[in-house]
Amino acid sequence: MSKYDVIVIGGGAAGMMAASRASKRNKKVLLVDQKDKLGSKILITGKGRCNITNGCDIEDIIKNTVRNSAFLYSSIYTFSNMDIIKYFNDNGLETKEERGKRIFPASDKASHVRNAMLNDIRKSGVDIRYNTRVSALLIENGVISGIKTDEGDIFESASVIVACGGKSYPMTGSDGSGFLLAKNAGHHVTALQAGLTGLNCKEHWTQDAMGITLKNVTLTAVYDNRKLYSDIGEMIFTHFGVSGPLVLTASRYFLDTGFDKASVIIDLKPGLSDEKLYDRIGRDLLENSKKKFENSLHKLLPSNLIDPVISLSGIDREKQCSQITKEERNRLVYTLKNLTLKVQSGRGFDEAIVTVGGVDTKEINPSTMESKLVKGLFFAGEIIDIDALTGGFNLTIAFSTGYLAGDNA
Ligand SMILES: Cc1cc2nc3c(=O)[nH]c(=O)nc-3n(C[C@H](O)[C@H](O)[C@H](O)COP(=O)(O)OP(=O)(O)OC[C@H]3O[C@@H](n4cnc5c(N)ncnc54)[C@H](O)[C@@H]3O)c2cc1C
């Protein structure tokens, strides 16, 4: 039986930051993870580039945090986005800022982010145990005394930080087992939902458009005629419907309304007013006046989108361009600016960027991350019921809450 000052369960972004901070306070720290490497999820973040944090004002971090944003104040003011950038710079990782103030490693390599943290905790003398799954928290009379592993090993400590992540992309190790540990300690776990996902759509034509990426389109998320979200940016058609940055954000809004009356409306030409688009189509029709209508749209649309758009407009594809009426031209304008897809559901946890829901924030002290129910038990990262939109905000939550837990454990 080994004794530590602090035990951290889970070597993701939150757990590694917690271990780093605790060891810098001269604590004897053990970090256990059930996988054979640390930071498996970091490696797949930002399409392998890792959007570490965001360079915006702290108030904007709070605004981009969807659930329980007020819970974040203490941790983000203790260890802010600027502190996160400094931490990585101090640990040899150069960073750069991109569109929307997103911060990335200058090398564009998520592995460099993970390695910077790993080197830091190794240098700080943190004991790391791989392939070690924690099956129980040892609690006596409301006070933590250690952990028990699947193999039956016991490690003693008066402080245990649970940083097991959520249950999205379970192959990275975040398989939801942390929620069971929390529940067995008496904590409530709010309903868990797959957050920031692609959207399954009822229309089948997206399969024909599969793989088409649209940049600079406007996507509006609508529920029962109520506009929930609208932004300009990038999206992609897939075999199941739609995905990409705009769609991931839209999906988060539908989690709060449900999907039964959900749709997304895509404006394929947000840079052109209805009138300008009408004139532009007029010019294309004139240029192709002797051709069939279906052969006149190549300048306006990617080829795989032409068929679906013609079908949706209801215009006869065989009609000669010179025969297209004003009313038909208006219909085409409407279709291009209001391409509507009915949403069936979001994608599941296997493809979710984040888990929505988690350990109830009412039962955690936001100034220390310590449980209000069990002395010496701390939580950090995605396991807590707090989530944010894309832009580096979810890692920011993991790093900030991890630091605060490591500062107090
Ligand atoms: C594809 C993808 C892309 C993303 N891109 C970004 C991005 O660019 N920017 C951003 O801000 N956010 C991004 N996110 C979200 C972000 O990665 C997570 O919110 C964040 O990594 C959560 O960190 P965490 O430390 O709380 O949990 P995790 O990183 O999930 O770590 C949890 C760790 O706990 C271990 N563990 C779990 N249970 C046990 C147990 N019982 N015993 C022992 N060990 C256990 C796991 O093996 C794992 O290593 C992305 C997520 C995904 C899936």
Short mmCIF file of C-alpha atoms and ligand atoms in Angstrom, two decimals:
data_model
loop_
_atom_site.label_atom_id
_atom_site.label_comp_id
_atom_site.label_asym_id
_atom_site.label_seq_id
_atom_site.Cartn_x
_atom_site.Cartn_y
_atom_site.Cartn_z
CA MET A 1 0.00 0.00 0.00
CA SER A 2 1.49 3.37 -1.09
CA LYS A 3 0.65 6.73 0.42
CA TYR A 4 0.43 10.01 -1.51
CA ASP A 5 -0.46 13.62 -0.70
CA VAL A 6 -2.63 13.87 -3.81
CA ILE A 7 -3.99 11.24 -6.19
CA VAL A 8 -5.33 12.34 -9.59
CA ILE A 9 -7.60 9.94 -11.48
CA GLY A 10 -7.45 10.58 -15.23
CA GLY A 11 -4.50 11.90 -17.24
CA GLY A 12 -6.36 14.12 -19.71
CA ALA A 13 -6.07 17.90 -19.95
CA ALA A 14 -7.65 18.50 -16.53
CA GLY A 15 -5.84 15.69 -14.70
CA MET A 16 -2.38 16.54 -16.05
CA MET A 17 -2.85 20.20 -15.17
CA ALA A 18 -4.05 19.25 -11.67
CA ALA A 19 -1.05 16.94 -11.17
CA SER A 20 1.31 19.64 -12.41
CA ARG A 21 -0.04 22.26 -10.04
CA ALA A 22 -0.14 19.94 -6.99
CA SER A 23 3.44 18.76 -7.57
CA LYS A 24 4.63 22.39 -7.86
CA ARG A 25 3.25 22.83 -4.33
CA ASN A 26 5.68 20.09 -3.27
CA LYS A 27 2.97 17.48 -2.89
CA LYS A 28 3.71 13.82 -3.53
CA VAL A 29 1.41 13.14 -6.46
CA LEU A 30 0.17 9.95 -8.12
CA LEU A 31 -1.58 10.19 -11.50
CA VAL A 32 -3.43 7.09 -12.66
CA ASP A 33 -4.98 6.46 -16.05
CA GLN A 34 -6.66 3.40 -17.48
CA LYS A 35 -5.05 3.88 -20.89
CA ASP A 36 -1.48 3.08 -21.87
CA LYS A 37 -0.77 6.75 -22.56
CA LEU A 38 -1.85 10.13 -21.21
CA GLY A 39 -3.81 12.80 -23.05
CA SER A 40 -5.30 10.51 -25.71
CA LYS A 41 -8.13 12.99 -26.28
CA ILE A 42 -5.77 15.96 -26.59
CA LEU A 43 -4.17 14.18 -29.56
CA ILE A 44 -7.43 14.27 -31.55
CA THR A 45 -8.50 17.80 -30.63
CA GLY A 46 -8.84 20.50 -33.28
CA LYS A 47 -8.44 17.89 -36.05
CA GLY A 48 -5.02 17.00 -34.66
CA ARG A 49 -3.99 20.65 -34.23
CA CYS A 50 -5.46 21.26 -30.71
CA ASN A 51 -7.25 24.54 -30.21
CA ILE A 52 -5.70 25.01 -26.75
CA THR A 53 -7.68 28.03 -25.58
CA ASN A 54 -9.06 31.33 -26.82
CA GLY A 55 -7.42 34.74 -26.57
CA CYS A 56 -10.70 36.56 -25.91
CA ASP A 57 -11.72 38.51 -22.78
CA ILE A 58 -12.71 36.46 -19.77
CA GLU A 59 -16.31 37.67 -20.10
CA ASP A 60 -16.39 36.14 -23.60
CA ILE A 61 -15.18 32.83 -22.19
CA ILE A 62 -18.09 32.97 -19.78
CA LYS A 63 -20.49 33.85 -22.64
CA ASN A 64 -19.27 30.86 -24.67
CA THR A 65 -19.84 28.56 -21.73
CA VAL A 66 -23.34 27.21 -22.22
CA ARG A 67 -24.20 25.38 -19.00
CA ASN A 68 -23.30 26.64 -15.49
CA SER A 69 -21.04 29.43 -16.71
CA ALA A 70 -21.09 31.23 -13.32
CA PHE A 71 -19.44 28.17 -11.78
CA LEU A 72 -16.34 28.96 -13.84
CA TYR A 73 -15.58 32.44 -12.42
CA SER A 74 -13.22 31.40 -9.60
CA SER A 75 -11.22 28.95 -11.67
CA ILE A 76 -10.92 31.18 -14.74
CA TYR A 77 -9.82 34.17 -12.65
CA THR A 78 -7.31 31.96 -10.78
CA PHE A 79 -5.92 30.39 -13.96
CA SER A 80 -7.05 32.32 -17.02
CA ASN A 81 -6.71 31.75 -20.76
CA MET A 82 -3.61 33.99 -20.65
CA ASP A 83 -2.15 31.82 -17.85
CA ILE A 84 -2.81 28.76 -20.01
CA ILE A 85 -0.88 30.30 -22.92
CA LYS A 86 1.95 31.28 -20.53
CA TYR A 87 2.01 27.76 -19.05
CA PHE A 88 2.57 26.25 -22.49
CA ASN A 89 5.09 28.91 -23.56
CA ASP A 90 7.03 28.34 -20.31
CA ASN A 91 7.02 24.64 -21.09
CA GLY A 92 8.62 25.14 -24.47
CA LEU A 93 5.50 25.22 -26.66
CA GLU A 94 5.17 28.18 -29.00
CA THR A 95 1.59 29.23 -29.65
CA LYS A 96 -0.18 31.27 -32.32
CA GLU A 97 -3.56 32.99 -32.61
CA GLU A 98 -5.93 32.34 -35.49
CA ARG A 99 -9.39 33.47 -36.64
CA GLY A 100 -11.80 34.03 -33.76
CA LYS A 101 -8.81 34.40 -31.37
CA ARG A 102 -8.38 30.63 -31.29
CA ILE A 103 -4.99 29.65 -29.87
CA PHE A 104 -3.07 26.74 -31.45
CA PRO A 105 0.45 25.36 -31.08
CA ALA A 106 2.68 27.13 -33.63
CA SER A 107 3.62 23.66 -34.93
CA ASP A 108 -0.06 22.77 -35.62
CA LYS A 109 0.58 19.51 -33.74
CA ALA A 110 -1.70 18.43 -30.88
CA SER A 111 0.97 15.91 -29.88
CA HIS A 112 3.27 18.81 -28.97
CA VAL A 113 0.62 20.09 -26.53
CA ARG A 114 0.32 16.69 -24.89
CA ASN A 115 4.11 16.24 -24.81
CA ALA A 116 4.65 19.65 -23.18
CA MET A 117 2.33 18.64 -20.34
CA LEU A 118 3.80 15.15 -20.06
CA ASN A 119 7.38 16.50 -19.85
CA ASP A 120 6.26 19.02 -17.24
CA ILE A 121 4.67 16.46 -14.92
CA ARG A 122 7.54 14.00 -15.41
CA LYS A 123 10.06 16.72 -14.52
CA SER A 124 7.95 17.69 -11.50
CA GLY A 125 8.26 14.15 -10.15
CA VAL A 126 4.65 13.01 -10.53
CA ASP A 127 4.33 9.21 -10.27
CA ILE A 128 2.39 7.98 -13.30
CA ARG A 129 0.60 4.63 -13.42
CA TYR A 130 -0.70 3.58 -16.83
CA ASN A 131 -3.26 0.84 -17.57
CA THR A 132 -4.73 1.36 -14.11
CA ARG A 133 -8.47 1.63 -13.87
CA VAL A 134 -9.88 3.05 -10.66
CA SER A 135 -12.94 1.12 -9.54
CA ALA A 136 -13.70 2.74 -6.19
CA LEU A 137 -13.08 5.80 -4.05
CA LEU A 138 -12.36 4.92 -0.43
CA ILE A 139 -14.48 7.11 1.81
CA GLU A 140 -14.96 6.87 5.58
CA ASN A 141 -17.37 9.10 7.48
CA GLY A 142 -17.53 11.66 4.69
CA VAL A 143 -13.74 11.87 4.31
CA ILE A 144 -11.71 10.47 1.40
CA SER A 145 -8.88 8.13 2.29
CA GLY A 146 -7.74 6.76 -1.09
CA ILE A 147 -8.61 4.75 -4.18
CA LYS A 148 -8.96 1.13 -5.18
CA THR A 149 -8.04 -0.17 -8.64
CA ASP A 150 -9.58 -2.94 -10.72
CA GLU A 151 -6.68 -5.20 -9.70
CA GLY A 152 -7.53 -4.58 -6.05
CA ASP A 153 -4.51 -2.33 -5.35
CA ILE A 154 -5.12 0.36 -2.77
CA PHE A 155 -3.44 3.80 -2.77
CA GLU A 156 -3.92 6.06 0.22
CA SER A 157 -4.34 9.81 0.12
CA ALA A 158 -6.24 12.54 1.94
CA SER A 159 -6.87 14.28 -1.41
CA VAL A 160 -8.25 12.65 -4.55
CA ILE A 161 -9.00 14.60 -7.75
CA VAL A 162 -11.43 12.90 -10.12
CA ALA A 163 -10.66 14.09 -13.66
CA CYS A 164 -12.10 11.16 -15.65
CA GLY A 165 -13.66 13.27 -18.43
CA GLY A 166 -17.13 12.66 -19.84
CA LYS A 167 -18.25 9.82 -22.09
CA SER A 168 -17.60 11.13 -25.59
CA TYR A 169 -15.07 9.38 -27.85
CA PRO A 170 -14.87 6.53 -25.31
CA MET A 171 -11.89 4.96 -27.08
CA THR A 172 -9.79 7.80 -25.65
CA GLY A 173 -10.49 6.42 -22.16
CA SER A 174 -13.33 8.72 -21.14
CA ASP A 175 -15.87 5.92 -20.95
CA GLY A 176 -18.13 7.45 -18.31
CA SER A 177 -16.72 5.40 -15.44
CA GLY A 178 -15.93 8.62 -13.54
CA PHE A 179 -19.65 9.31 -13.23
CA LEU A 180 -20.07 6.01 -11.40
CA LEU A 181 -17.26 6.94 -8.99
CA ALA A 182 -19.03 10.27 -8.33
CA LYS A 183 -22.42 8.63 -7.84
CA ASN A 184 -21.00 6.07 -5.42
CA ALA A 185 -19.56 8.98 -3.43
CA GLY A 186 -23.12 10.34 -3.10
CA HIS A 187 -22.98 12.94 -5.89
CA HIS A 188 -25.79 13.61 -8.33
CA VAL A 189 -24.98 13.39 -12.02
CA THR A 190 -27.30 15.41 -14.26
CA ALA A 191 -28.68 13.91 -17.50
CA LEU A 192 -25.85 13.16 -19.93
CA GLN A 193 -26.17 14.21 -23.57
CA ALA A 194 -23.84 14.09 -26.55
CA GLY A 195 -22.84 17.72 -27.22
CA LEU A 196 -21.39 19.44 -30.30
CA THR A 197 -22.20 16.77 -32.89
CA GLY A 198 -23.18 16.51 -36.53
CA LEU A 199 -26.92 16.39 -37.26
CA ASN A 200 -28.87 13.47 -38.74
CA CYS A 201 -31.31 14.95 -41.27
CA LYS A 202 -34.57 13.58 -42.69
CA GLU A 203 -33.75 14.53 -46.28
CA HIS A 204 -31.83 11.86 -48.19
CA TRP A 205 -30.36 14.16 -50.83
CA THR A 206 -27.47 15.10 -48.53
CA GLN A 207 -26.01 11.70 -49.43
CA ASP A 208 -25.61 12.91 -53.04
CA ALA A 209 -23.86 16.04 -51.77
CA MET A 210 -21.69 14.04 -49.33
CA GLY A 211 -18.20 15.48 -48.92
CA ILE A 212 -19.05 18.96 -50.17
CA THR A 213 -17.61 21.56 -47.82
CA LEU A 214 -19.21 24.98 -47.98
CA LYS A 215 -17.22 27.94 -46.73
CA ASN A 216 -18.83 31.31 -46.04
CA VAL A 217 -22.43 30.14 -45.86
CA THR A 218 -24.92 31.25 -43.24
CA LEU A 219 -26.53 28.52 -41.17
CA THR A 220 -29.57 29.27 -39.05
CA ALA A 221 -30.86 26.82 -36.44
CA VAL A 222 -34.62 26.99 -36.09
CA TYR A 223 -36.94 25.27 -33.65
CA ASP A 224 -40.66 25.52 -34.25
CA ASN A 225 -40.18 28.74 -36.28
CA ARG A 226 -38.01 30.21 -33.51
CA LYS A 227 -34.50 31.24 -34.49
CA LEU A 228 -32.01 29.79 -31.98
CA TYR A 229 -28.68 30.57 -33.63
CA SER A 230 -27.31 31.96 -36.86
CA ASP A 231 -23.75 32.45 -38.03
CA ILE A 232 -21.60 32.57 -41.11
CA GLY A 233 -18.85 29.98 -41.58
CA GLU A 234 -18.11 26.45 -42.70
CA MET A 235 -20.18 23.25 -42.92
CA ILE A 236 -20.03 19.92 -44.71
CA PHE A 237 -22.64 17.54 -46.18
CA THR A 238 -22.33 13.94 -44.98
CA HIS A 239 -24.01 10.58 -45.53
CA PHE A 240 -26.19 11.24 -42.47
CA GLY A 241 -26.91 14.94 -42.99
CA VAL A 242 -24.65 17.83 -42.05
CA SER A 243 -21.60 18.48 -39.91
CA GLY A 244 -18.74 21.00 -39.59
CA PRO A 245 -18.16 23.97 -37.28
CA LEU A 246 -21.50 25.78 -37.83
CA VAL A 247 -23.44 22.55 -37.36
CA LEU A 248 -21.62 21.53 -34.16
CA THR A 249 -22.60 24.83 -32.57
CA ALA A 250 -26.19 24.60 -33.86
CA SER A 251 -26.49 21.10 -32.38
CA ARG A 252 -25.80 22.44 -28.89
CA TYR A 253 -28.86 24.70 -29.08
CA PHE A 254 -31.12 21.79 -30.09
CA LEU A 255 -30.10 19.86 -26.96
CA ASP A 256 -32.09 22.37 -24.94
CA THR A 257 -35.17 22.36 -27.21
CA GLY A 258 -35.30 18.78 -28.51
CA PHE A 259 -35.17 17.73 -32.15
CA ASP A 260 -38.83 17.13 -32.99
CA LYS A 261 -39.39 20.54 -34.64
CA ALA A 262 -35.74 21.31 -35.40
CA SER A 263 -34.40 22.41 -38.77
CA VAL A 264 -31.40 24.18 -40.22
CA ILE A 265 -31.67 26.76 -42.98
CA ILE A 266 -28.61 27.34 -45.14
CA ASP A 267 -28.09 30.55 -47.10
CA LEU A 268 -25.72 29.43 -49.85
CA LYS A 269 -25.10 33.02 -51.00
CA PRO A 270 -25.06 35.24 -47.93
CA GLY A 271 -22.92 37.83 -49.73
CA LEU A 272 -25.65 38.54 -52.30
CA SER A 273 -29.01 40.17 -51.61
CA ASP A 274 -32.09 38.56 -53.20
CA GLU A 275 -32.02 41.21 -55.94
CA LYS A 276 -28.31 40.78 -56.70
CA LEU A 277 -28.67 37.00 -56.81
CA TYR A 278 -31.71 37.36 -59.11
CA ASP A 279 -29.63 39.48 -61.49
CA ARG A 280 -26.67 37.11 -61.27
CA ILE A 281 -28.91 34.13 -62.20
CA GLY A 282 -30.32 36.22 -65.05
CA ARG A 283 -26.83 36.70 -66.46
CA ASP A 284 -26.05 32.96 -66.21
CA LEU A 285 -29.34 32.10 -67.94
CA LEU A 286 -28.61 34.55 -70.73
CA GLU A 287 -25.11 33.17 -71.24
CA ASN A 288 -26.58 29.67 -71.51
CA SER A 289 -29.84 30.64 -73.22
CA LYS A 290 -29.83 27.71 -75.68
CA LYS A 291 -28.86 25.11 -73.06
CA LYS A 292 -31.01 23.11 -70.67
CA PHE A 293 -31.59 24.79 -67.28
CA GLU A 294 -29.64 22.02 -65.50
CA ASN A 295 -26.54 23.00 -67.46
CA SER A 296 -26.60 26.64 -66.40
CA LEU A 297 -25.71 26.41 -62.72
CA HIS A 298 -22.08 25.30 -62.79
CA LYS A 299 -20.71 28.72 -61.98
CA LEU A 300 -23.12 29.16 -59.10
CA LEU A 301 -22.91 25.81 -57.30
CA PRO A 302 -20.61 22.83 -56.67
CA SER A 303 -21.66 20.14 -59.17
CA ASN A 304 -23.03 17.70 -56.56
CA LEU A 305 -25.37 20.37 -55.23
CA ILE A 306 -26.93 21.24 -58.59
CA ASP A 307 -29.32 18.28 -58.72
CA PRO A 308 -30.70 18.70 -55.19
CA VAL A 309 -31.14 22.46 -55.65
CA ILE A 310 -33.00 21.98 -58.95
CA SER A 311 -35.28 19.36 -57.36
CA LEU A 312 -36.00 21.60 -54.38
CA SER A 313 -36.75 24.59 -56.63
CA GLY A 314 -39.33 22.55 -58.56
CA ILE A 315 -38.09 23.96 -61.88
CA ASP A 316 -38.10 21.59 -64.84
CA ARG A 317 -34.42 20.69 -65.34
CA GLU A 318 -34.96 20.02 -69.07
CA LYS A 319 -36.39 23.47 -69.73
CA GLN A 320 -34.37 25.72 -72.05
CA CYS A 321 -32.73 28.58 -70.12
CA SER A 322 -34.40 31.21 -72.30
CA GLN A 323 -37.79 29.80 -71.21
CA ILE A 324 -37.22 30.23 -67.45
CA THR A 325 -39.83 32.64 -66.09
CA LYS A 326 -39.36 35.45 -63.58
CA GLU A 327 -41.34 33.47 -61.05
CA GLU A 328 -39.00 30.49 -61.52
CA ARG A 329 -35.96 32.73 -61.14
CA ASN A 330 -37.41 34.02 -57.86
CA ARG A 331 -38.04 30.45 -56.74
CA LEU A 332 -34.40 29.59 -57.44
CA VAL A 333 -33.26 32.63 -55.44
CA TYR A 334 -35.45 31.52 -52.53
CA THR A 335 -34.09 27.95 -52.67
CA LEU A 336 -30.47 29.10 -52.72
CA LYS A 337 -30.97 31.38 -49.76
CA ASN A 338 -33.24 29.06 -47.76
CA LEU A 339 -31.94 25.53 -48.24
CA THR A 340 -33.85 23.82 -45.45
CA LEU A 341 -33.07 20.51 -43.77
CA LYS A 342 -35.28 18.90 -41.16
CA VAL A 343 -33.20 17.59 -38.29
CA GLN A 344 -33.91 14.13 -36.96
CA SER A 345 -31.38 13.93 -34.13
CA GLY A 346 -27.82 14.65 -33.12
CA ARG A 347 -25.07 12.08 -33.48
CA GLY A 348 -24.15 9.96 -30.46
CA PHE A 349 -21.40 10.00 -27.85
CA ASP A 350 -18.99 8.19 -30.17
CA GLU A 351 -18.77 11.37 -32.25
CA ALA A 352 -19.50 14.07 -29.67
CA ILE A 353 -16.91 16.77 -28.97
CA VAL A 354 -18.15 17.15 -25.42
CA THR A 355 -20.44 15.58 -22.84
CA VAL A 356 -23.27 17.85 -21.76
CA GLY A 357 -24.29 17.15 -18.16
CA GLY A 358 -22.17 15.71 -15.36
CA VAL A 359 -21.47 16.03 -11.67
CA ASP A 360 -23.92 18.58 -10.26
CA THR A 361 -22.13 21.92 -9.78
CA LYS A 362 -24.27 22.66 -6.71
CA GLU A 363 -22.34 19.94 -4.89
CA ILE A 364 -18.86 21.31 -5.73
CA ASN A 365 -17.23 24.38 -4.19
CA PRO A 366 -16.37 26.57 -7.22
CA SER A 367 -13.52 28.31 -5.34
CA THR A 368 -11.63 25.07 -4.65
CA MET A 369 -13.26 22.33 -6.78
CA GLU A 370 -13.71 20.32 -3.57
CA SER A 371 -16.81 18.24 -3.10
CA LYS A 372 -19.31 19.68 -0.64
CA LEU A 373 -20.24 16.13 0.33
CA VAL A 374 -16.89 14.38 0.82
CA LYS A 375 -13.88 16.08 2.41
CA GLY A 376 -10.72 15.77 0.32
CA LEU A 377 -12.57 14.76 -2.87
CA PHE A 378 -12.13 17.12 -5.84
CA PHE A 379 -13.46 17.24 -9.40
CA ALA A 380 -11.95 18.80 -12.52
CA GLY A 381 -12.69 18.99 -16.25
CA GLU A 382 -15.44 17.57 -18.39
CA ILE A 383 -16.78 15.29 -15.65
CA ILE A 384 -18.38 18.41 -14.13
CA ASP A 385 -21.75 19.62 -15.49
CA ILE A 386 -20.28 22.49 -17.45
CA ASP A 387 -19.73 22.72 -21.20
CA ALA A 388 -18.93 25.33 -23.81
CA LEU A 389 -19.08 26.00 -27.54
CA THR A 390 -16.21 25.36 -29.95
CA GLY A 391 -13.25 27.79 -30.02
CA GLY A 392 -10.92 26.32 -27.38
CA PHE A 393 -13.36 26.84 -24.54
CA ASN A 394 -13.77 23.22 -23.41
CA LEU A 395 -10.03 22.74 -22.97
CA THR A 396 -9.95 26.09 -21.17
CA ILE A 397 -12.49 24.71 -18.70
CA ALA A 398 -10.41 21.54 -18.26
CA PHE A 399 -7.13 23.43 -17.70
CA SER A 400 -8.64 26.06 -15.36
CA THR A 401 -10.62 23.69 -13.17
CA GLY A 402 -7.68 21.24 -13.17
CA TYR A 403 -5.31 23.95 -11.98
CA LEU A 404 -7.71 25.06 -9.22
CA ALA A 405 -8.20 21.50 -7.98
CA GLY A 406 -4.41 20.96 -7.96
CA ASP A 407 -4.00 24.26 -6.12
CA ASN A 408 -6.30 23.21 -3.31
CA ALA A 409 -5.87 19.45 -3.00
C1 LIG B 1 -12.67 15.13 -31.58
C2 LIG B 1 -12.58 16.17 -30.49
C3 LIG B 1 -12.02 17.39 -30.76
C4 LIG B 1 -11.95 18.37 -29.76
N1 LIG B 1 -11.33 19.55 -30.05
C5 LIG B 1 -11.24 20.49 -29.08
C6 LIG B 1 -10.49 21.67 -29.31
O1 LIG B 1 -9.82 21.83 -30.34
N2 LIG B 1 -10.49 22.62 -28.32
C7 LIG B 1 -11.17 22.45 -27.13
O2 LIG B 1 -11.17 23.34 -26.29
N3 LIG B 1 -11.83 21.29 -26.87
C8 LIG B 1 -11.85 20.31 -27.79
N4 LIG B 1 -12.49 19.13 -27.52
C9 LIG B 1 -13.02 18.91 -26.14
C10 LIG B 1 -11.88 18.65 -25.14
O3 LIG B 1 -10.94 17.79 -25.75
C11 LIG B 1 -12.37 18.02 -23.82
O4 LIG B 1 -13.41 18.78 -23.29
C12 LIG B 1 -11.24 17.91 -22.82
O5 LIG B 1 -10.13 17.20 -23.38
C13 LIG B 1 -11.68 17.20 -21.54
O6 LIG B 1 -10.55 17.00 -20.72
P1 LIG B 1 -10.66 16.11 -19.39
O7 LIG B 1 -9.26 16.05 -18.85
O8 LIG B 1 -11.73 16.60 -18.53
O9 LIG B 1 -11.09 14.66 -19.88
P2 LIG B 1 -10.36 13.61 -20.86
O10 LIG B 1 -9.41 14.29 -21.75
O11 LIG B 1 -11.44 12.82 -21.46
O12 LIG B 1 -9.48 12.70 -19.88
C14 LIG B 1 -10.03 11.77 -19.00
C15 LIG B 1 -8.99 10.73 -18.67
O13 LIG B 1 -9.48 9.93 -17.59
C16 LIG B 1 -9.14 8.58 -17.81
N5 LIG B 1 -10.10 7.75 -17.06
C17 LIG B 1 -11.45 7.76 -17.19
N6 LIG B 1 -12.02 6.92 -16.29
C18 LIG B 1 -10.99 6.36 -15.58
C19 LIG B 1 -10.92 5.43 -14.51
N7 LIG B 1 -12.01 4.89 -13.96
N8 LIG B 1 -9.70 5.07 -14.03
C20 LIG B 1 -8.56 5.61 -14.56
N9 LIG B 1 -8.58 6.51 -15.57
C21 LIG B 1 -9.77 6.89 -16.07
C22 LIG B 1 -9.21 8.41 -19.32
O14 LIG B 1 -8.44 7.33 -19.77
C23 LIG B 1 -8.70 9.77 -19.82
O15 LIG B 1 -7.31 9.75 -20.07
C24 LIG B 1 -12.51 18.12 -28.47
C25 LIG B 1 -13.06 16.87 -28.20
C26 LIG B 1 -13.09 15.90 -29.19
C27 LIG B 1 -13.69 14.56 -28.87
#
